[in-house]
Coordinates of C-alpha atoms in Angstrom, one line a residue:
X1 CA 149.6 54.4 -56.8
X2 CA 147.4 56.0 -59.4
X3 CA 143.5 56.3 -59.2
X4 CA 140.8 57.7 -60.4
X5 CA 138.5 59.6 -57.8
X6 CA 135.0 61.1 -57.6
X7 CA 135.1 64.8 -56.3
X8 CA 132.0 66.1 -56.8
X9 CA 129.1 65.6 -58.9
X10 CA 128.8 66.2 -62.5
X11 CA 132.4 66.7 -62.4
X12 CA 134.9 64.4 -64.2
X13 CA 137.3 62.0 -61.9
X14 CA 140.9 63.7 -60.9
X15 CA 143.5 61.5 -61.4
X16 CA 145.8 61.5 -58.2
X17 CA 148.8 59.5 -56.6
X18 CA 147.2 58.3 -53.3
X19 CA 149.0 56.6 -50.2
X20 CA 147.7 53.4 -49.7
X21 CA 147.1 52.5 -45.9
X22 CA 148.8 48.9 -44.8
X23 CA 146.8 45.8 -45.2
X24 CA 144.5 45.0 -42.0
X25 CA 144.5 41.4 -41.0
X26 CA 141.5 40.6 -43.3
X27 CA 142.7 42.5 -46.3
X28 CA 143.9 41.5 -49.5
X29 CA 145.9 43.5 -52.1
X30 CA 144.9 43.1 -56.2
X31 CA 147.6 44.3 -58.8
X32 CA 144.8 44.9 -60.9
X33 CA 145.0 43.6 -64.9
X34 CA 141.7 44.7 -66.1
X35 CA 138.8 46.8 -64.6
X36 CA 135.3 47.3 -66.9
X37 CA 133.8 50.9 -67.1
X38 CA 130.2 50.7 -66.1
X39 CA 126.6 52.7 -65.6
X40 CA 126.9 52.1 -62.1
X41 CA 129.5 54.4 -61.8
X42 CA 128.5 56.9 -63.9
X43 CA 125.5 56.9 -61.9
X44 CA 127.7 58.0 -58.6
X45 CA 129.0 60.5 -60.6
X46 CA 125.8 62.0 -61.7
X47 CA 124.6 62.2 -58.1
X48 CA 122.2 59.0 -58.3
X49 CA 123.6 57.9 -54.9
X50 CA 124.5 60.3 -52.5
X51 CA 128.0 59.9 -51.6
X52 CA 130.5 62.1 -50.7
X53 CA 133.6 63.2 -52.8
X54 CA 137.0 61.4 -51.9
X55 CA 136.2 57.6 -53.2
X56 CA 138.0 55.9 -55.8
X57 CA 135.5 54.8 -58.0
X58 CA 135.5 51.1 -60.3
X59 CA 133.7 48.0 -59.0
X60 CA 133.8 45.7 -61.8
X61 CA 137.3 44.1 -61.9
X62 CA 140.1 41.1 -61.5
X63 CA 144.0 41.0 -60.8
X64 CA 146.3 39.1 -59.1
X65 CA 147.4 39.0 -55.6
X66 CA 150.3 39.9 -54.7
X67 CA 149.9 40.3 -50.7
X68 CA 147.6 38.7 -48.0
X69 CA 146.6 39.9 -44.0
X70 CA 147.6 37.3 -41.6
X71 CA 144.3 36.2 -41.1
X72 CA 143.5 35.4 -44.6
X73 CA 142.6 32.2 -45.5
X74 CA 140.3 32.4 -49.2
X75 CA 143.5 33.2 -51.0
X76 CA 146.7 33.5 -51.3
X77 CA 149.6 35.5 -53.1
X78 CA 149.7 34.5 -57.1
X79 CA 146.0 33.7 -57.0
X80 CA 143.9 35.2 -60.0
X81 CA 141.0 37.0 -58.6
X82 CA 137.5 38.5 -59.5
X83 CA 136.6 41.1 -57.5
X84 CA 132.7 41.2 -56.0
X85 CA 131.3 44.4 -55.4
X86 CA 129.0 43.5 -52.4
X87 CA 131.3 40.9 -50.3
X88 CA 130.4 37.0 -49.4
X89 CA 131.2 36.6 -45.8
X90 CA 129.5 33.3 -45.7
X91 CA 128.8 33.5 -41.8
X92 CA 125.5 36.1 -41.7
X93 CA 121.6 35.3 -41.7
X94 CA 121.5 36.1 -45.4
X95 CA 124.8 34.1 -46.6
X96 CA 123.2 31.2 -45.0
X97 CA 120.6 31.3 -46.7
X98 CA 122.0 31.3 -50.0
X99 CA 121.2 35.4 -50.6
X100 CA 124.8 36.7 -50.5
X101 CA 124.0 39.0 -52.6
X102 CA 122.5 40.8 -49.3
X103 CA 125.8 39.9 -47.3
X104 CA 125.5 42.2 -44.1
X105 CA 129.0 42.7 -44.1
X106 CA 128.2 44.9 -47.0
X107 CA 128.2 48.2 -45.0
X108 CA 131.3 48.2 -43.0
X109 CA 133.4 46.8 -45.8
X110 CA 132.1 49.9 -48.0
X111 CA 132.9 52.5 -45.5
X112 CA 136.6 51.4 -45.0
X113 CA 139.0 54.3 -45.6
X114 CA 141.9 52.5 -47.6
X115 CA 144.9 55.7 -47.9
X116 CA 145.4 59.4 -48.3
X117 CA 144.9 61.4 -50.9
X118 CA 147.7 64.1 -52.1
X119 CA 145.7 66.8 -50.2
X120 CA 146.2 64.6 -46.8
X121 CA 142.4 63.7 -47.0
X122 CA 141.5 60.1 -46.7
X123 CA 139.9 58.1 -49.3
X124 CA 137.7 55.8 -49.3
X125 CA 136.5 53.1 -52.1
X126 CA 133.5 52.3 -54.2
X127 CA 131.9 49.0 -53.2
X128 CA 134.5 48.4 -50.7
X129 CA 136.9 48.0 -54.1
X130 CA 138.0 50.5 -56.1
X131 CA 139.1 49.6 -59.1
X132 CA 139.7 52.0 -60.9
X133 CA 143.4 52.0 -59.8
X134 CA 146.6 50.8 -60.4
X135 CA 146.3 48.3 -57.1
X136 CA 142.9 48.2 -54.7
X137 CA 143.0 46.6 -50.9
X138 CA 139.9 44.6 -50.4
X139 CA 138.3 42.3 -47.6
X140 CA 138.9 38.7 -48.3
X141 CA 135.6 38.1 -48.4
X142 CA 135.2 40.6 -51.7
X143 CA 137.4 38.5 -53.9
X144 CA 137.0 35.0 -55.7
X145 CA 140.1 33.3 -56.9
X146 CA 139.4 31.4 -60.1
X147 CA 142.0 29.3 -62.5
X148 CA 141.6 30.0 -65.8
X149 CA 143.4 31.6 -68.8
X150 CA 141.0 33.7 -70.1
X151 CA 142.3 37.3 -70.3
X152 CA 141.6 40.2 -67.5
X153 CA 139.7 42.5 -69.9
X154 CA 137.1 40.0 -70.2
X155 CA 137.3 38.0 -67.1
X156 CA 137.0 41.3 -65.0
X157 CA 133.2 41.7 -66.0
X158 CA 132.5 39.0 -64.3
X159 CA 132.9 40.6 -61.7
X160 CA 129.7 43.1 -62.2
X161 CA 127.9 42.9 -65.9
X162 CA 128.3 39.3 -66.4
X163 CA 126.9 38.4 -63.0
X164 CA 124.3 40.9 -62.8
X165 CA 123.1 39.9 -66.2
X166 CA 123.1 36.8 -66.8
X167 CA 122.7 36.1 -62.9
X168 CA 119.3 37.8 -63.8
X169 CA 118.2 35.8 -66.0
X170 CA 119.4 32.5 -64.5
X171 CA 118.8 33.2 -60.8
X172 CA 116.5 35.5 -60.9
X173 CA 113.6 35.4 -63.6
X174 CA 114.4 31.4 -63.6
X175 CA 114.1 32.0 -67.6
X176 CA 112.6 28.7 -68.8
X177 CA 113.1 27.3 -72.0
X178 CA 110.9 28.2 -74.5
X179 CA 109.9 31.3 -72.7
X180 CA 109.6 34.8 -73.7
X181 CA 112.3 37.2 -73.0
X182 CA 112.1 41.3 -73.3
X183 CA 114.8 43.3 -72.4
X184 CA 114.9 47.0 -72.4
X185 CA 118.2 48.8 -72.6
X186 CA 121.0 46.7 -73.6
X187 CA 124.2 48.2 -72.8
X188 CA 126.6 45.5 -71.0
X189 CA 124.3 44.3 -68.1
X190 CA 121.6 44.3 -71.0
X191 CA 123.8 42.2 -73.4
X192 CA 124.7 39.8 -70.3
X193 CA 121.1 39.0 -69.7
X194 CA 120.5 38.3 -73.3
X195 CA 123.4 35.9 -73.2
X196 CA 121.5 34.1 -69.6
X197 CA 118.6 34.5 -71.8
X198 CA 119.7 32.2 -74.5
X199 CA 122.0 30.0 -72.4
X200 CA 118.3 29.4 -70.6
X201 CA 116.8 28.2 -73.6
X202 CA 114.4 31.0 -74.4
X203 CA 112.5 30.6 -77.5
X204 CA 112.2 34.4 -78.0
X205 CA 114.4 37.3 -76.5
X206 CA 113.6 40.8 -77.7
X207 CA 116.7 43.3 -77.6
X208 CA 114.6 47.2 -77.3
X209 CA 117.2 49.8 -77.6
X210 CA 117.6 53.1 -79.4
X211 CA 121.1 52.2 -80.1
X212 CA 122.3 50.5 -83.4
X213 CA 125.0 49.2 -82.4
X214 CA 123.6 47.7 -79.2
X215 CA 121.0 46.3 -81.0
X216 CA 123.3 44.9 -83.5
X217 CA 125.2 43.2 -80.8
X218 CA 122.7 41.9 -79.6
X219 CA 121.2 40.1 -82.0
X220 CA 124.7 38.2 -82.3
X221 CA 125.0 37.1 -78.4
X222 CA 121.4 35.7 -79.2
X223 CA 118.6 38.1 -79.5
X224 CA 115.9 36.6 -81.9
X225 CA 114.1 40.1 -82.3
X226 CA 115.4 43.8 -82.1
X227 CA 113.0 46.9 -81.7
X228 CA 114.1 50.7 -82.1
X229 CA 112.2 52.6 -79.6
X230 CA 112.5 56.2 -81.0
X231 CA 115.2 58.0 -80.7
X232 CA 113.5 60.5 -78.4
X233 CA 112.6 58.0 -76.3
X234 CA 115.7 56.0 -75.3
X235 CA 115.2 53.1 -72.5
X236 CA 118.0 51.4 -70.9
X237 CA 118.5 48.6 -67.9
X238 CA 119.3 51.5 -65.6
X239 CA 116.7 51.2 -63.0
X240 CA 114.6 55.0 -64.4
X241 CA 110.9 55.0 -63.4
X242 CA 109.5 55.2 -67.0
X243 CA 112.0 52.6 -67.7
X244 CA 110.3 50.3 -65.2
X245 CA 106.3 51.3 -65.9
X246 CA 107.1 50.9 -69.8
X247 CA 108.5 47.1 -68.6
X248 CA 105.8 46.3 -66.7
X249 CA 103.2 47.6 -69.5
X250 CA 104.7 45.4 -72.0
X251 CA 104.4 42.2 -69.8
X252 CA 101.7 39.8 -70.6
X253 CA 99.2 38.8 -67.8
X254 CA 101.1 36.6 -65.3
X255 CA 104.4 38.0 -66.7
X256 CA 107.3 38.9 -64.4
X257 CA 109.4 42.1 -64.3
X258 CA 113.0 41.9 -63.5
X259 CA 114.5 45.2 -61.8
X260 CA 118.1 45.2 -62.7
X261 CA 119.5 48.5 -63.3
X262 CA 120.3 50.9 -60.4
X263 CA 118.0 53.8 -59.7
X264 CA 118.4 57.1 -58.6
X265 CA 118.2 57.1 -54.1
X266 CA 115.3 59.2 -54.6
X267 CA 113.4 57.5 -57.6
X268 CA 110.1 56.4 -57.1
X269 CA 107.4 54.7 -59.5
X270 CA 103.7 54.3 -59.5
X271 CA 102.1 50.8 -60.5
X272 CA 98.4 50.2 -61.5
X273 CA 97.2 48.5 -58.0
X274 CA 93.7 46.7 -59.5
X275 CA 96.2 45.8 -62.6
X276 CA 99.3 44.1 -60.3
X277 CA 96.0 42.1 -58.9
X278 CA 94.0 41.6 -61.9
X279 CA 96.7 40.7 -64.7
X280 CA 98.8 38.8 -61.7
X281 CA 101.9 40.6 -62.6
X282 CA 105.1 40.4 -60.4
X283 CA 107.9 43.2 -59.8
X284 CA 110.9 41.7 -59.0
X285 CA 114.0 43.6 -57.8
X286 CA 116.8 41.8 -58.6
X287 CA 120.6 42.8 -56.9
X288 CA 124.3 41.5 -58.7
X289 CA 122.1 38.8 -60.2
X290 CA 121.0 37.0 -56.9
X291 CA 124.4 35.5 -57.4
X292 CA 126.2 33.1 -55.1
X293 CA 129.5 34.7 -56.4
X294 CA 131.7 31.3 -55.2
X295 CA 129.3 29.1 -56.7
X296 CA 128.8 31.8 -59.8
X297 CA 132.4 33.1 -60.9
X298 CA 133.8 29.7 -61.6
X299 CA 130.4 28.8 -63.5
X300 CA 130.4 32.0 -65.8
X301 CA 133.8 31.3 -66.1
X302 CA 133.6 27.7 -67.5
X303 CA 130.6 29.1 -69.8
X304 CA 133.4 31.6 -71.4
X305 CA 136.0 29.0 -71.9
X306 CA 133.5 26.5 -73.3
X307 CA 131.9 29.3 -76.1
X308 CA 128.7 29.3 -74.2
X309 CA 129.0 33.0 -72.9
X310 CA 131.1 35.4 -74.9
X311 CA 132.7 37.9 -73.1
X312 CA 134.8 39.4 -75.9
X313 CA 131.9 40.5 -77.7
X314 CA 130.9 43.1 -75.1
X315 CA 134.4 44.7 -74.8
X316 CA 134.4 47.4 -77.0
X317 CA 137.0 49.7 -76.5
X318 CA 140.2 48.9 -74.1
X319 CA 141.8 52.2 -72.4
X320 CA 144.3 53.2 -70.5
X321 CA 143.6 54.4 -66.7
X322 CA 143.7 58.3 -68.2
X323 CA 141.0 57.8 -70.7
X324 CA 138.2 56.8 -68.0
X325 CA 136.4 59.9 -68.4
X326 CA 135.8 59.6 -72.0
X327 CA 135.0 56.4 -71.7
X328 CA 132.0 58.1 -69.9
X329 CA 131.1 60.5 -72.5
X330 CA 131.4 57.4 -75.0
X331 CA 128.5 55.5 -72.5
X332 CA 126.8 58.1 -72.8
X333 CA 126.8 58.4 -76.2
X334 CA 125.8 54.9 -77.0
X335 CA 129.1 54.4 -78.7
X336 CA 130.1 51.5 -76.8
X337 CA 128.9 48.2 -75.0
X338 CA 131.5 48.5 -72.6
X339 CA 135.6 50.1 -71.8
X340 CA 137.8 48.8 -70.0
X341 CA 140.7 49.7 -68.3
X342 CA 143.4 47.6 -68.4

């Protein structure tokens, strides 16, 4: 099959015909229709995360399955899926208590090495998925079959955006309505938790981004207020330190800050300690939304087909598999809320 693989920081992805390895008991195999471009995996390829070169990169995506292990048992061949970038084995201390987000099944189903590469070396995936390929071979437990009609370019940011997002806003910050909403940085994450925002019933949510057309987006998925920032200061939900001391300045006393975007390994921030005390402020980290992805997918997927969440709104650009690294350079370049590959 076809993928697209990291090979070294700050160098674009070589596309390659890899060897797949056979299914393992567990595994299931996608014929993926759609897979959405995002920061995440820009970040990899900008050294954010250390990882090493040979991974097929993509972890926001959905398909159809078109083989199962003989142990399977969530799905079955024909089923639509979403893919979930950190899996939902439902049997460890943290899926039982309703924080699958922190599955610890996490690690081993990330360091799976899934075929060859031309070159004989193995490969291995991001997130356990890779999707930025023509078919990816997952663990059962990192897929969530859903019925519905709505097309793969939108359903498939369910599978990271979407959740993240508005899994932030709904799970995580508990947005109540009437409240006050801020976000800085809206890009497709950004624009998802503007949507959770509003589907909340926030009386005010405050889109801050240097970007025109982010703002302008945003204001129709629901921001009330839009705020330019400077161009030579540009702030987006990607987890940077300034990013997160600007959020927690703008905060009112007794406020909450939402980490959503993901940070460099080595980032770190520095907080006003008497402040965090005195004004009663809380930092909150917040991972794929503190989604329950079973209970979630189907949700966000009911709030698309009843025009509650709009999903189209955020795809700006569909590409073919050979166009994902300029749809990097267009990330970059603030000309897009999101690509995706279909």
């Amino acid at each position: 099959m076809k993928a697209a693989i990291y090979v070294g920081e700050s160098t674009a992805l070589s596309l390659e015909q890899v060897k797949p390895n056979p299914p393992g008991p567990r595994d299931v195999i996608v014929e993926i229709g759609a897979s959405g471009v995002c920061h995440s995996d820009l970040s990899i390829m900008r050294g954010y995360v250390p990882v090493p070169p040979g991974m097929v990169l993509g972890h926001e995506g959905a398909g159809r399955v078109v083989e199962t292990g003989p142990e399977v048992s969530r799905v079955k061949k024909g089923d639509r899926v979403i893919a979930s970038f950190v899996p939902a084995c439902g049997a460890c201390w943290h899926c039982l208590r309703e924080q699958t987000e922190l599955c610890e099944l996490e690690p081993e189903v990330s360091s799976q090495m899934r075929g060859t590469r031309p070159d004989g070396n193995p490969y291995f995936c991001m997130t356990g998925l890779g999707t930025f390929a023509e078919v990816m071979t997952v663990d059962e437990s990192s897929v969530v079959r859903v019925e519905t009609d709505i097309p793969d370019a939108q359903l498939a940011l369910i599978g990271c955006g979407v959740t993240t997002g508005v899994g932030a806003a709904l799970n995580t910050a508990k947005v109540k309505p009437g409240s006050s909403v801020a976000v800085l940085g809206c890009g497709g994450v950004g624009q998802a938790v503007i949507q959770g925002a509003r589907i909340a019933g926030a009386g005010r949510i405050i889109a801050i981004d240097p970007q025109e057309l982010k703002r302008r987006t945003a204001k129709q998925l629901g921001a009330t207020d839009t705020i330019d920032p400077s161009k030579d200061d540009p702030v987006e939900v990607i987890g940077l330190p300034e990013t997160i001391l600007t959020t927690y300045n703008l905060a009112r006393r007794g406020g909450e800050v939402i980490i959503v975007g993901m940070a460099r390994f080595d980032a770190q921030f520095t907080l006003p300690a008497f402040g965090i005390f005195y004004e009663e402020k809380t930092v909150k980290g917040c991972k794929y939304g503190s989604a329950q992805v079973r209970r979630d997918f189907p949700r966000f997927v009911e709030l698309i087909e009843t025009h509650r969440l709009d999903t189209s709104a955020m795809v700006s650009k569909t590409i073919k598999l050979e166009g994902v690294n300029d749809a990097f350079r267009a990330m970059e370049a603030g000309e897009v809320i999101r690509s995706v590959i279909a």
